[in-house]
Amino acid sequence: MATRNAPSTPRTELIADAALRLLAERGMRGLTHRAVDAAAGLPQGSTSNHARTRQALLETAVRRLAEREAAVLAMDELPPALGGEAEGGGGGDLLDALTLALHRYLTTHRALLVARYELALEASRRPELREFYDRAGSRFRTPLNALMAASGSAEPERHALSLIAWCEGLMFSCAVGSYHSAVPSREELRTGFGELLHGMLGTGTGPRA
């Protein structure tokens, strides 16, 4: 079984990417070791050598999901937590960075979202995967909490949760829900973010005039 903190290797990434692709295309039932071998173009038994159990395979997929989401969301594009108007950061930079990340996800990485929903549902049924899934996702919450605090939030954790919930709801609706064929434009997303942040922070981060 792969160790939980094992570094990524080209073969590990190949297996994990194939697993995520299968989850998006076929759902949880379509995720088997043999199917991953075939999807990755590897000899039969390769995935089992890397992740002998289903739990290990799911953990491999969750770990890779977190890596790929980090690249899509590009947290380094957000203004530095200590930045602000005086240092060239400010509400406009925050809105632009959040808008770019969400629009990128909805337009070019929708399959990754579907795979995430499959893994999240499976984690709700597997306590051992729940713990692993939550730990992998925590890497996004801490910097967002810091960013909300730096933006003037008196309750950064609560406001970060509200921001995440808004994003999650919009992504679900536009990826697999009733708005799947109506992805908002970047300007529409920016307006939505602005309204939300203005309501929470009372700053000049509302819609453009």
XYZ file of N, CA, C and O in Angstrom:
836
model
N 0.850 -1.199 0.000
C 0.000 0.000 0.000
C 0.879 1.240 0.000
O 1.878 1.318 0.710
N 0.506 2.219 -0.810
C 1.296 3.435 -0.875
C 1.228 4.166 0.462
O 0.202 4.224 1.113
N 2.357 4.744 0.869
C 2.348 5.509 2.105
C 1.604 6.816 1.885
O 1.578 7.366 0.787
N 1.029 7.353 2.955
C 0.177 8.527 2.825
C 0.961 9.757 2.417
O 0.400 10.678 1.840
N 2.236 9.810 2.726
C 3.024 10.995 2.407
C 4.051 10.714 1.317
O 5.057 11.399 1.208
N 3.813 9.686 0.522
C 4.763 9.334 -0.520
C 4.842 10.442 -1.559
O 3.824 11.005 -1.964
N 6.059 10.808 -2.005
C 6.188 11.854 -3.014
C 5.650 11.382 -4.355
O 5.642 10.191 -4.657
N 5.209 12.333 -5.156
C 4.698 11.995 -6.472
C 5.841 11.581 -7.389
O 6.949 12.102 -7.311
N 5.578 10.634 -8.249
C 6.508 10.215 -9.291
C 5.730 10.235 -10.593
O 4.494 10.273 -10.598
N 6.413 10.223 -11.742
C 5.680 10.202 -13.015
C 4.665 9.064 -13.090
O 3.549 9.270 -13.571
N 5.018 7.857 -12.608
C 4.056 6.757 -12.674
C 2.917 6.968 -11.683
O 1.768 6.665 -12.001
N 3.229 7.464 -10.512
C 2.179 7.755 -9.538
C 1.177 8.738 -10.119
O -0.040 8.556 -10.010
N 1.675 9.802 -10.735
C 0.793 10.806 -11.321
C -0.013 10.223 -12.472
O -1.186 10.554 -12.646
N 0.619 9.366 -13.259
C -0.085 8.729 -14.376
C -1.252 7.890 -13.871
O -2.371 7.960 -14.401
N -1.001 7.103 -12.836
C -2.051 6.273 -12.245
C -3.145 7.137 -11.631
O -4.342 6.901 -11.836
N -2.745 8.154 -10.879
C -3.725 9.014 -10.205
C -4.555 9.798 -11.212
O -5.777 9.945 -11.047
N -3.926 10.300 -12.261
C -4.672 11.050 -13.278
C -5.660 10.139 -14.003
O -6.782 10.553 -14.335
N -5.256 8.908 -14.257
C -6.168 7.948 -14.885
C -7.338 7.647 -13.964
O -8.488 7.537 -14.418
N -7.073 7.539 -12.663
C -8.143 7.290 -11.700
C -9.134 8.446 -11.679
O -10.355 8.242 -11.666
N -8.636 9.663 -11.680
C -9.520 10.830 -11.682
C -10.339 10.889 -12.971
O -11.529 11.242 -12.952
N -9.719 10.546 -14.067
C -10.439 10.552 -15.345
C -11.561 9.517 -15.344
O -12.676 9.776 -15.813
N -11.277 8.348 -14.805
C -12.303 7.302 -14.715
C -13.449 7.719 -13.810
O -14.614 7.457 -14.097
N -13.129 8.361 -12.700
C -14.169 8.821 -11.786
C -15.100 9.817 -12.487
O -16.314 9.777 -12.306
N -14.516 10.701 -13.280
C -15.327 11.682 -13.983
C -16.167 11.048 -15.082
O -17.313 11.454 -15.310
N -15.613 10.038 -15.749
C -16.295 9.437 -16.890
C -17.271 8.324 -16.504
O -18.330 8.184 -17.114
N -16.909 7.525 -15.479
C -17.691 6.330 -15.175
C -18.237 6.290 -13.756
O -19.008 5.391 -13.411
N -17.806 7.212 -12.918
C -18.248 7.190 -11.540
C -17.444 6.211 -10.699
O -16.509 5.556 -11.175
N -17.830 6.089 -9.442
C -17.078 5.262 -8.504
C -17.062 3.801 -8.915
O -16.057 3.100 -8.715
N -18.149 3.306 -9.508
C -18.181 1.902 -9.923
C -17.162 1.596 -11.012
O -16.730 0.458 -11.167
N -16.827 2.598 -11.793
C -15.885 2.372 -12.878
C -14.437 2.431 -12.452
O -13.528 2.191 -13.278
N -14.195 2.744 -11.180
C -12.815 2.840 -10.684
C -12.365 1.490 -10.153
O -12.716 1.096 -9.035
N -11.603 0.766 -10.940
C -10.993 -0.502 -10.520
C -9.522 -0.460 -10.881
O -9.090 0.341 -11.722
N -8.759 -1.329 -10.259
C -7.334 -1.376 -10.556
C -7.082 -1.715 -12.025
O -6.225 -1.104 -12.686
N -7.833 -2.665 -12.551
C -7.657 -3.068 -13.943
C -8.054 -1.938 -14.900
O -7.388 -1.723 -15.916
N -9.119 -1.221 -14.548
C -9.541 -0.107 -15.401
C -8.508 1.011 -15.401
O -8.256 1.642 -16.441
N -7.897 1.265 -14.251
C -6.850 2.287 -14.183
C -5.658 1.880 -15.032
O -5.077 2.697 -15.766
N -5.259 0.610 -14.951
C -4.160 0.128 -15.793
C -4.449 0.401 -17.262
O -3.592 0.905 -18.003
N -5.663 0.066 -17.687
C -6.030 0.244 -19.092
C -6.062 1.725 -19.467
O -5.551 2.123 -20.528
N -6.656 2.549 -18.607
C -6.759 3.975 -18.908
C -5.400 4.658 -18.933
O -5.182 5.608 -19.690
N -4.484 4.166 -18.117
C -3.146 4.756 -18.051
C -2.201 4.166 -19.085
O -1.075 4.649 -19.243
N -2.638 3.098 -19.782
C -1.783 2.446 -20.760
C -0.637 1.689 -20.119
O 0.454 1.599 -20.687
N -0.901 1.116 -18.942
C 0.133 0.397 -18.200
C -0.154 -1.101 -18.223
O -1.305 -1.520 -18.388
N 0.860 -1.936 -18.034
C 0.636 -3.383 -17.960
C -0.295 -3.724 -16.801
O -0.292 -3.057 -15.764
N -1.104 -4.761 -16.988
C -1.988 -5.198 -15.917
C -1.187 -5.518 -14.656
O -0.151 -6.160 -14.713
N -1.682 -5.033 -13.533
C -1.016 -5.240 -12.248
C -0.216 -4.038 -11.794
O 0.206 -3.978 -10.631
N -0.013 -3.054 -12.683
C 0.796 -1.888 -12.312
C 0.148 -1.079 -11.196
O 0.809 -0.670 -10.237
N -1.154 -0.857 -11.311
C -1.839 -0.078 -10.275
C -1.856 -0.822 -8.951
O -1.678 -0.224 -7.882
N -2.057 -2.138 -9.000
C -2.046 -2.931 -7.765
C -0.680 -2.896 -7.091
O -0.585 -2.920 -5.852
N 0.380 -2.828 -7.870
C 1.722 -2.739 -7.284
C 1.911 -1.411 -6.554
O 2.646 -1.338 -5.569
N 1.242 -0.382 -7.047
C 1.371 0.933 -6.417
C 0.411 1.083 -5.238
O 0.776 1.607 -4.188
N -0.824 0.661 -5.436
C -1.867 0.822 -4.407
C -2.650 -0.484 -4.334
O -3.547 -0.716 -5.135
N -2.300 -1.335 -3.384
C -2.843 -2.699 -3.358
C -4.322 -2.749 -3.006
O -5.035 -3.638 -3.486
N -4.774 -1.837 -2.184
C -6.173 -1.876 -1.756
C -6.956 -0.743 -2.429
O -6.388 0.206 -2.968
N -8.268 -0.854 -2.349
C -9.102 0.220 -2.899
C -8.907 1.510 -2.115
O -8.882 2.597 -2.693
N -8.740 1.380 -0.803
C -8.490 2.563 0.012
C -7.223 3.271 -0.444
O -7.182 4.509 -0.560
N -6.176 2.510 -0.710
C -4.927 3.112 -1.161
C -5.106 3.798 -2.513
O -4.536 4.866 -2.761
N -5.901 3.199 -3.388
C -6.148 3.805 -4.693
C -6.939 5.102 -4.538
O -6.642 6.105 -5.205
N -7.919 5.094 -3.651
C -8.696 6.305 -3.409
C -7.830 7.407 -2.803
O -7.958 8.582 -3.165
N -6.945 7.044 -1.900
C -6.050 8.037 -1.313
C -5.113 8.616 -2.370
O -4.811 9.817 -2.360
N -4.652 7.780 -3.279
C -3.815 8.253 -4.374
C -4.567 9.274 -5.214
O -4.022 10.313 -5.608
N -5.845 8.987 -5.485
C -6.663 9.907 -6.274
C -6.898 11.218 -5.521
O -6.818 12.300 -6.115
N -7.172 11.147 -4.225
C -7.412 12.351 -3.435
C -6.155 13.212 -3.373
O -6.217 14.446 -3.509
N -5.007 12.577 -3.176
C -3.749 13.320 -3.108
C -3.495 14.062 -4.420
O -3.128 15.241 -4.438
N -3.711 13.374 -5.538
C -3.491 13.996 -6.843
C -4.532 15.086 -7.109
O -4.222 16.120 -7.712
N -5.750 14.865 -6.657
C -6.795 15.873 -6.800
C -6.372 17.170 -6.118
O -6.524 18.259 -6.688
N -5.843 17.059 -4.904
C -5.400 18.251 -4.171
C -4.273 18.960 -4.913
O -4.240 20.199 -4.975
N -3.357 18.190 -5.489
C -2.255 18.790 -6.254
C -2.779 19.535 -7.473
O -2.358 20.664 -7.765
N -3.689 18.910 -8.184
C -4.207 19.535 -9.397
C -5.110 20.723 -9.089
O -5.110 21.721 -9.819
N -5.871 20.627 -8.002
C -6.703 21.763 -7.618
C -5.842 22.952 -7.211
O -6.188 24.101 -7.498
N -4.720 22.691 -6.562
C -3.820 23.770 -6.173
C -3.310 24.510 -7.402
O -3.172 25.736 -7.404
N -3.041 23.751 -8.475
C -2.571 24.365 -9.714
C -3.683 25.163 -10.394
O -3.444 26.243 -10.945
N -4.911 24.637 -10.346
C -6.038 25.333 -10.973
C -6.382 26.603 -10.204
O -6.546 27.681 -10.785
N -6.496 26.480 -8.888
C -6.882 27.618 -8.070
C -5.753 28.619 -7.898
O -5.995 29.798 -7.648
N -4.516 28.143 -8.041
C -3.330 29.016 -8.010
C -3.388 30.005 -6.852
O -3.522 31.211 -7.044
N -3.283 29.482 -5.636
C -3.358 30.337 -4.461
C -2.282 31.430 -4.477
O -2.457 32.490 -3.876
N -1.171 31.182 -5.197
C -0.114 32.188 -5.251
C -0.521 33.400 -6.084
O 0.167 34.427 -6.067
N -1.639 33.296 -6.815
C -2.121 34.443 -7.570
C -2.910 35.403 -6.687
O -3.161 36.543 -7.077
N -3.335 34.932 -5.517
C -4.065 35.807 -4.605
C -3.114 36.829 -3.997
O -1.915 36.562 -3.843
N -3.628 38.011 -3.634
C -2.764 39.006 -3.009
C -2.141 38.456 -1.737
O -2.775 37.690 -1.011
N -0.890 38.827 -1.437
C -0.264 38.356 -0.195
C -1.126 38.709 1.005
O -1.785 39.753 1.026
N -1.129 37.824 1.998
C -1.990 38.027 3.165
C -1.697 39.341 3.876
O -2.582 39.924 4.492
N -0.467 39.815 3.789
C -0.120 41.071 4.448
C -0.260 42.258 3.519
O 0.009 43.389 3.902
N -0.651 42.002 2.276
C -0.805 43.080 1.305
C -2.076 43.855 1.557
O -2.957 43.470 2.305
N -2.201 44.960 0.904
C -3.382 45.807 1.063
C -3.272 46.963 0.106
O -2.426 46.996 -0.766
N -4.127 47.945 0.294
C -4.107 49.085 -0.615
C -2.744 49.763 -0.617
O -2.262 50.196 -1.647
N -2.121 49.830 0.562
C -0.851 50.531 0.656
C 0.259 49.803 -0.061
O 1.264 50.389 -0.419
N 0.119 48.504 -0.279
C 1.173 47.737 -0.910
C 0.769 47.269 -2.308
O 1.373 46.371 -2.867
N -0.260 47.862 -2.844
C -0.637 47.523 -4.200
C -1.574 46.352 -4.304
O -1.864 45.888 -5.397
N -2.062 45.835 -3.145
C -3.005 44.727 -3.193
C -4.400 45.270 -3.320
O -4.738 45.943 -4.268
N -5.231 45.024 -2.323
C -6.539 45.629 -2.289
C -7.627 44.782 -2.879
O -7.403 43.706 -3.421
N -8.860 45.302 -2.731
C -10.026 44.559 -3.144
C -10.043 44.192 -4.606
O -10.491 43.113 -4.980
N -9.581 45.103 -5.477
C -9.596 44.808 -6.906
C -8.737 43.619 -7.252
O -9.150 42.749 -8.038
N -7.547 43.554 -6.684
C -6.660 42.412 -6.932
C -7.281 41.124 -6.419
O -7.188 40.076 -7.062
N -7.900 41.180 -5.255
C -8.531 39.999 -4.679
C -9.660 39.518 -5.577
O -9.775 38.324 -5.878
N -10.508 40.428 -6.034
C -11.612 40.055 -6.910
C -11.107 39.440 -8.209
O -11.636 38.435 -8.678
N -10.096 40.058 -8.789
C -9.577 39.554 -10.059
C -8.988 38.156 -9.904
O -9.185 37.284 -10.764
N -8.270 37.932 -8.811
C -7.641 36.632 -8.606
C -8.688 35.549 -8.354
O -8.612 34.451 -8.913
N -9.681 35.848 -7.512
C -10.738 34.873 -7.243
C -11.540 34.570 -8.510
O -11.878 33.417 -8.791
N -11.827 35.608 -9.273
C -12.594 35.434 -10.508
C -11.847 34.564 -11.503
O -12.426 33.652 -12.111
N -10.563 34.839 -11.679
C -9.759 34.056 -12.620
C -9.730 32.591 -12.223
O -9.912 31.704 -13.070
N -9.528 32.307 -10.940
C -9.436 30.924 -10.476
C -10.747 30.180 -10.711
O -10.759 29.050 -11.216
N -11.868 30.806 -10.368
C -13.158 30.135 -10.507
C -13.526 29.951 -11.975
O -14.023 28.890 -12.375
N -13.280 30.954 -12.786
C -13.597 30.855 -14.212
C -12.746 29.775 -14.875
O -13.229 29.013 -15.721
N -11.484 29.681 -14.489
C -10.593 28.647 -15.032
C -11.122 27.259 -14.705
O -11.122 26.361 -15.558
N -11.577 27.099 -13.479
C -12.103 25.802 -13.054
C -13.349 25.427 -13.869
O -13.481 24.302 -14.361
N -14.271 26.370 -14.024
C -15.542 26.085 -14.673
C -15.431 25.893 -16.180
O -16.263 25.218 -16.786
N -14.413 26.463 -16.801
C -14.317 26.392 -18.256
C -13.369 25.316 -18.763
O -13.604 24.752 -19.827
N -12.320 25.013 -18.025
C -11.330 24.062 -18.548
C -11.054 22.864 -17.639
O -10.285 21.983 -18.012
N -11.666 22.820 -16.456
C -11.379 21.718 -15.535
C -12.656 21.155 -14.921
O -12.665 20.739 -13.765
N -13.730 21.120 -15.681
C -14.999 20.653 -15.132
C -14.954 19.163 -14.791
O -15.595 18.717 -13.831
N -14.203 18.373 -15.557
C -14.093 16.946 -15.252
C -13.448 16.729 -13.885
O -13.788 15.782 -13.163
N -12.529 17.602 -13.522
C -11.890 17.498 -12.212
C -12.903 17.737 -11.100
O -12.855 17.098 -10.046
N -13.838 18.636 -11.350
C -14.898 18.873 -10.375
C -15.769 17.636 -10.184
O -16.105 17.271 -9.060
N -16.120 16.986 -11.292
C -16.951 15.783 -11.201
C -16.229 14.705 -10.398
O -16.826 14.035 -9.550
N -14.930 14.535 -10.650
C -14.145 13.561 -9.896
C -14.131 13.916 -8.414
O -14.215 13.034 -7.548
N -14.039 15.200 -8.113
C -14.042 15.623 -6.704
C -15.365 15.284 -6.031
O -15.383 14.840 -4.875
N -16.460 15.478 -6.736
C -17.753 15.164 -6.141
C -17.880 13.665 -5.876
O -18.431 13.245 -4.854
N -17.367 12.859 -6.784
C -17.393 11.405 -6.570
C -16.595 11.036 -5.322
O -17.043 10.225 -4.499
N -15.424 11.618 -5.161
C -14.583 11.307 -4.005
C -15.188 11.846 -2.712
O -15.103 11.202 -1.664
N -15.807 13.016 -2.776
C -16.437 13.579 -1.576
C -17.585 12.700 -1.098
O -17.744 12.456 0.109
N -18.398 12.203 -2.035
C -19.493 11.322 -1.660
C -18.968 10.008 -1.079
O -19.510 9.498 -0.093
N -17.915 9.473 -1.676
C -17.345 8.232 -1.160
C -16.763 8.449 0.235
O -16.856 7.581 1.101
N -16.176 9.622 0.454
C -15.617 9.927 1.772
C -16.703 9.983 2.837
O -16.451 9.691 4.016
N -17.924 10.345 2.442
C -19.022 10.389 3.409
C -19.426 8.989 3.868
O -20.119 8.841 4.877
N -18.998 7.969 3.122
C -19.339 6.584 3.471
C -18.152 5.825 4.054
O -18.315 4.713 4.549
N -16.961 6.385 3.936
C -15.734 5.725 4.403
C -15.019 6.635 5.395
O -14.339 7.580 4.987
N -15.140 6.369 6.685
C -14.494 7.237 7.678
C -12.991 7.368 7.458
O -12.429 8.455 7.662
N -12.347 6.299 7.019
C -10.899 6.367 6.816
C -10.543 7.273 5.651
O -9.498 7.929 5.645
N -11.402 7.349 4.646
C -11.172 8.250 3.530
C -11.579 9.672 3.895
O -10.958 10.632 3.449
N -12.607 9.816 4.736
C -13.055 11.135 5.188
C -11.919 11.903 5.838
O -11.685 13.077 5.546
N -11.208 11.233 6.724
C -10.089 11.873 7.413
C -9.017 12.306 6.418
O -8.500 13.422 6.483
N -8.702 11.452 5.468
C -7.672 11.751 4.479
C -8.127 12.880 3.566
O -7.364 13.799 3.250
N -9.373 12.830 3.125
C -9.937 13.847 2.232
C -9.933 15.221 2.911
O -9.537 16.222 2.308
N -10.359 15.260 4.171
C -10.416 16.529 4.894
C -9.027 17.106 5.099
O -8.828 18.327 5.001
N -8.069 16.255 5.386
C -6.705 16.720 5.589
C -6.126 17.299 4.298
O -5.426 18.321 4.312
N -6.418 16.664 3.187
C -5.923 17.153 1.899
C -6.540 18.504 1.558
O -5.878 19.384 0.983
N -7.813 18.691 1.910
C -8.487 19.937 1.583
C -8.145 21.093 2.505
O -8.365 22.258 2.151
N -7.581 20.811 3.675
C -7.300 21.870 4.645
C -6.227 22.828 4.147
O -6.128 23.957 4.641
N -5.444 22.415 3.166
C -4.369 23.262 2.663
C -4.913 24.531 2.003
O -4.178 25.514 1.840
N -6.182 24.525 1.625
C -6.775 25.692 0.988
C -7.438 26.622 1.996
O -7.572 27.812 1.746
N -7.876 26.070 3.120
C -8.618 26.881 4.077
C -7.728 27.862 4.834
O -8.109 29.017 5.054
N -6.553 27.411 5.237
C -5.683 28.264 6.050
C -5.296 29.557 5.338
O -5.441 30.646 5.910
N -4.797 29.509 4.089
C -4.460 30.774 3.426
C -5.675 31.653 3.165
O -5.568 32.884 3.203
N -6.834 31.045 2.928
C -8.033 31.848 2.697
C -8.468 32.545 3.982
O -8.876 33.714 3.962
N -8.357 31.850 5.122
C -8.649 32.491 6.402
C -7.738 33.693 6.626
O -8.185 34.770 7.060
N -6.456 33.511 6.328
C -5.491 34.597 6.503
C -5.814 35.764 5.573
O -5.690 36.938 5.952
N -6.227 35.443 4.363
C -6.552 36.479 3.388
C -7.776 37.281 3.819
O -7.808 38.508 3.700
N -8.784 36.596 4.354
C -9.977 37.296 4.821
C -9.636 38.192 6.008
O -10.142 39.312 6.111
N -8.762 37.715 6.886
C -8.344 38.535 8.022
C -7.617 39.780 7.538
O -7.851 40.898 8.023
N -6.726 39.595 6.556
C -5.970 40.724 6.027
C -6.860 41.699 5.273
O -6.524 42.876 5.136
N -8.008 41.211 4.800
C -8.938 42.075 4.067
C -9.845 42.872 4.998
O -10.671 43.651 4.538
N -9.707 42.638 6.301
C -10.469 43.413 7.267
C -11.610 42.674 7.914
O -12.418 43.280 8.626
N -11.706 41.347 7.700
C -12.796 40.587 8.296
C -12.624 40.483 9.810
O -11.539 40.155 10.296
N -13.710 40.745 10.522
C -13.692 40.574 11.975
C -13.892 39.116 12.358
O -13.597 38.720 13.480
N -14.406 38.304 11.423
C -14.627 36.877 11.640
C -14.117 36.111 10.416
O -14.907 35.601 9.622
N -12.804 36.041 10.253
C -12.238 35.487 9.018
C -12.618 34.042 8.732
O -12.852 33.684 7.575
N -12.714 33.210 9.767
C -13.066 31.807 9.524
C -14.506 31.679 9.030
O -14.788 30.913 8.105
N -15.397 32.425 9.633
C -16.797 32.365 9.205
C -16.957 32.934 7.800
O -17.694 32.389 6.970
N -16.282 34.038 7.532
C -16.375 34.645 6.206
C -15.707 33.776 5.142
O -16.183 33.701 4.000
N -14.618 33.120 5.503
C -13.973 32.202 4.553
C -14.916 31.046 4.226
O -15.019 30.615 3.069
N -15.617 30.545 5.245
C -16.592 29.477 5.013
C -17.697 29.949 4.071
O -18.106 29.226 3.156
N -18.186 31.169 4.273
C -19.233 31.701 3.404
C -18.737 31.825 1.967
O -19.469 31.515 1.016
N -17.511 32.274 1.810
C -16.934 32.411 0.472
C -16.778 31.055 -0.197
O -17.118 30.882 -1.376
N -16.275 30.075 0.562
C -16.103 28.728 0.019
C -17.453 28.132 -0.355
O -17.614 27.519 -1.420
N -18.455 28.313 0.523
C -19.779 27.758 0.262
C -20.392 28.366 -0.993
O -21.029 27.669 -1.798
N -20.203 29.658 -1.183
C -20.724 30.317 -2.386
C -20.053 29.742 -3.633
O -20.724 29.426 -4.618
N -18.741 29.599 -3.570
C -18.007 29.043 -4.713
C -18.413 27.599 -4.988
O -18.622 27.205 -6.143
N -18.528 26.813 -3.927
C -18.893 25.403 -4.094
C -20.282 25.268 -4.708
O -20.504 24.436 -5.597
N -21.219 26.063 -4.223
C -22.570 25.996 -4.769
C -22.610 26.380 -6.233
O -23.281 25.729 -7.049
N -21.875 27.423 -6.598
C -21.860 27.859 -7.985
C -21.185 26.810 -8.867
O -21.666 26.517 -9.973
N -20.084 26.237 -8.391
C -19.387 25.228 -9.188
C -20.247 23.995 -9.399
O -20.292 23.440 -10.505
N -20.941 23.559 -8.349
C -21.801 22.389 -8.497
C -22.908 22.664 -9.508
O -23.177 21.842 -10.397
N -23.555 23.816 -9.391
C -24.655 24.146 -10.296
C -24.189 24.214 -11.748
O -24.889 23.747 -12.654
N -23.002 24.777 -11.962
C -22.509 24.977 -13.323
C -21.778 23.764 -13.888
O -21.601 23.663 -15.108
N -21.369 22.842 -13.031
C -20.664 21.651 -13.518
C -21.610 20.484 -13.730
O -21.549 19.793 -14.756
N -22.502 20.233 -12.769
C -23.379 19.067 -12.858
C -24.836 19.386 -12.540
O -25.693 18.510 -12.604
N -25.118 20.625 -12.178
C -26.478 20.995 -11.804
C -27.268 21.598 -12.948
O -26.932 21.449 -14.128
N -28.305 22.335 -12.599
C -29.236 22.850 -13.605
C -28.657 23.967 -14.457
O -29.255 24.345 -15.471
N -27.498 24.515 -14.067
C -26.854 25.566 -14.858
C -25.612 25.038 -15.589
O -24.720 25.801 -15.934
N -25.572 23.734 -15.842
C -24.373 23.142 -16.439
C -24.074 23.685 -17.836
O -22.939 23.607 -18.314
N -25.079 24.226 -18.501
C -24.858 24.757 -19.851
C -24.790 26.283 -19.860
O -24.816 26.906 -20.924
N -24.693 26.888 -18.693
C -24.694 28.353 -18.606
C -23.592 28.821 -17.659
O -23.877 29.358 -16.580
N -22.348 28.630 -18.058
C -21.227 29.048 -17.220
C -21.134 30.573 -17.222
O -21.109 31.196 -18.293
N -21.090 31.211 -16.056
C -21.002 32.672 -16.002
C -19.710 33.175 -16.644
O -18.679 32.494 -16.627
N -19.774 34.371 -17.186
C -18.578 35.005 -17.735
C -17.695 35.479 -16.587
O -18.121 35.540 -15.427
N -16.476 35.865 -16.909
C -15.584 36.371 -15.869
C -16.157 37.632 -15.230
O -16.049 37.834 -14.021
N -16.769 38.485 -16.038
C -17.337 39.717 -15.483
C -18.500 39.397 -14.542
O -18.656 40.033 -13.488
N -19.314 38.427 -14.900
C -20.426 38.033 -14.035
C -19.921 37.436 -12.725
O -20.470 37.711 -11.643
N -18.875 36.624 -12.811
C -18.296 36.060 -11.594
C -17.691 37.158 -10.731
O -17.831 37.145 -9.500
N -17.035 38.116 -11.359
C -16.429 39.209 -10.597
C -17.500 40.019 -9.874
O -17.324 40.422 -8.721
N -18.623 40.249 -10.549
C -19.717 40.971 -9.912
C -20.251 40.198 -8.707
O -20.495 40.770 -7.639
N -20.416 38.880 -8.867
C -20.894 38.060 -7.760
C -19.945 38.074 -6.579
O -20.368 38.216 -5.415
N -18.647 37.913 -6.855
C -17.654 37.976 -5.780
C -17.696 39.343 -5.099
O -17.611 39.452 -3.870
N -17.802 40.388 -5.911
C -17.810 41.740 -5.347
C -18.977 41.964 -4.420
O -18.837 42.557 -3.333
N -20.151 41.511 -4.828
C -21.331 41.659 -3.982
C -21.173 40.897 -2.669
O -21.543 41.388 -1.595
N -20.620 39.688 -2.774
C -20.445 38.862 -1.577
C -19.446 39.496 -0.616
O -19.712 39.630 0.587
N -18.299 39.891 -1.122
C -17.267 40.464 -0.259
C -17.698 41.814 0.295
O -17.399 42.142 1.450
N -18.406 42.586 -0.515
C -18.881 43.876 -0.020
C -19.859 43.680 1.130
O -19.834 44.410 2.128
N -20.728 42.659 1.010
C -21.671 42.389 2.079
C -20.996 41.918 3.354
O -21.428 42.255 4.461
N -19.909 41.155 3.211
C -19.226 40.629 4.389
C -18.283 41.651 5.005
O -18.187 41.771 6.228
N -17.581 42.386 4.148
C -16.496 43.236 4.635
C -16.850 44.718 4.648
O -16.185 45.505 5.312
N -17.875 45.086 3.864
C -18.246 46.490 3.800
C -17.175 47.347 3.173
O -17.042 48.528 3.469
N -16.385 46.755 2.272
C -15.283 47.484 1.635
C -15.670 47.857 0.219
O -16.739 47.525 -0.265
N -14.767 48.462 -0.464
C -15.010 48.874 -1.841
C -14.768 47.747 -2.808
O -14.096 47.950 -3.827
N -15.269 46.571 -2.492
C -15.069 45.437 -3.386
C -16.361 45.045 -4.084
O -16.533 43.914 -4.495
N -17.273 45.964 -4.179
C -18.527 45.683 -4.861
C -18.341 45.687 -6.363
O -17.232 45.800 -6.883
N -19.454 45.572 -7.121
C -19.378 45.541 -8.566
C -18.769 46.820 -9.123
O -18.876 47.891 -8.533
N -18.154 46.710 -10.271
C -17.612 47.884 -10.927
C -18.731 48.826 -11.292
O -19.824 48.422 -11.658
N -18.444 50.122 -11.199
C -19.449 51.119 -11.555
C -19.657 51.132 -13.053
O -18.751 50.849 -13.798
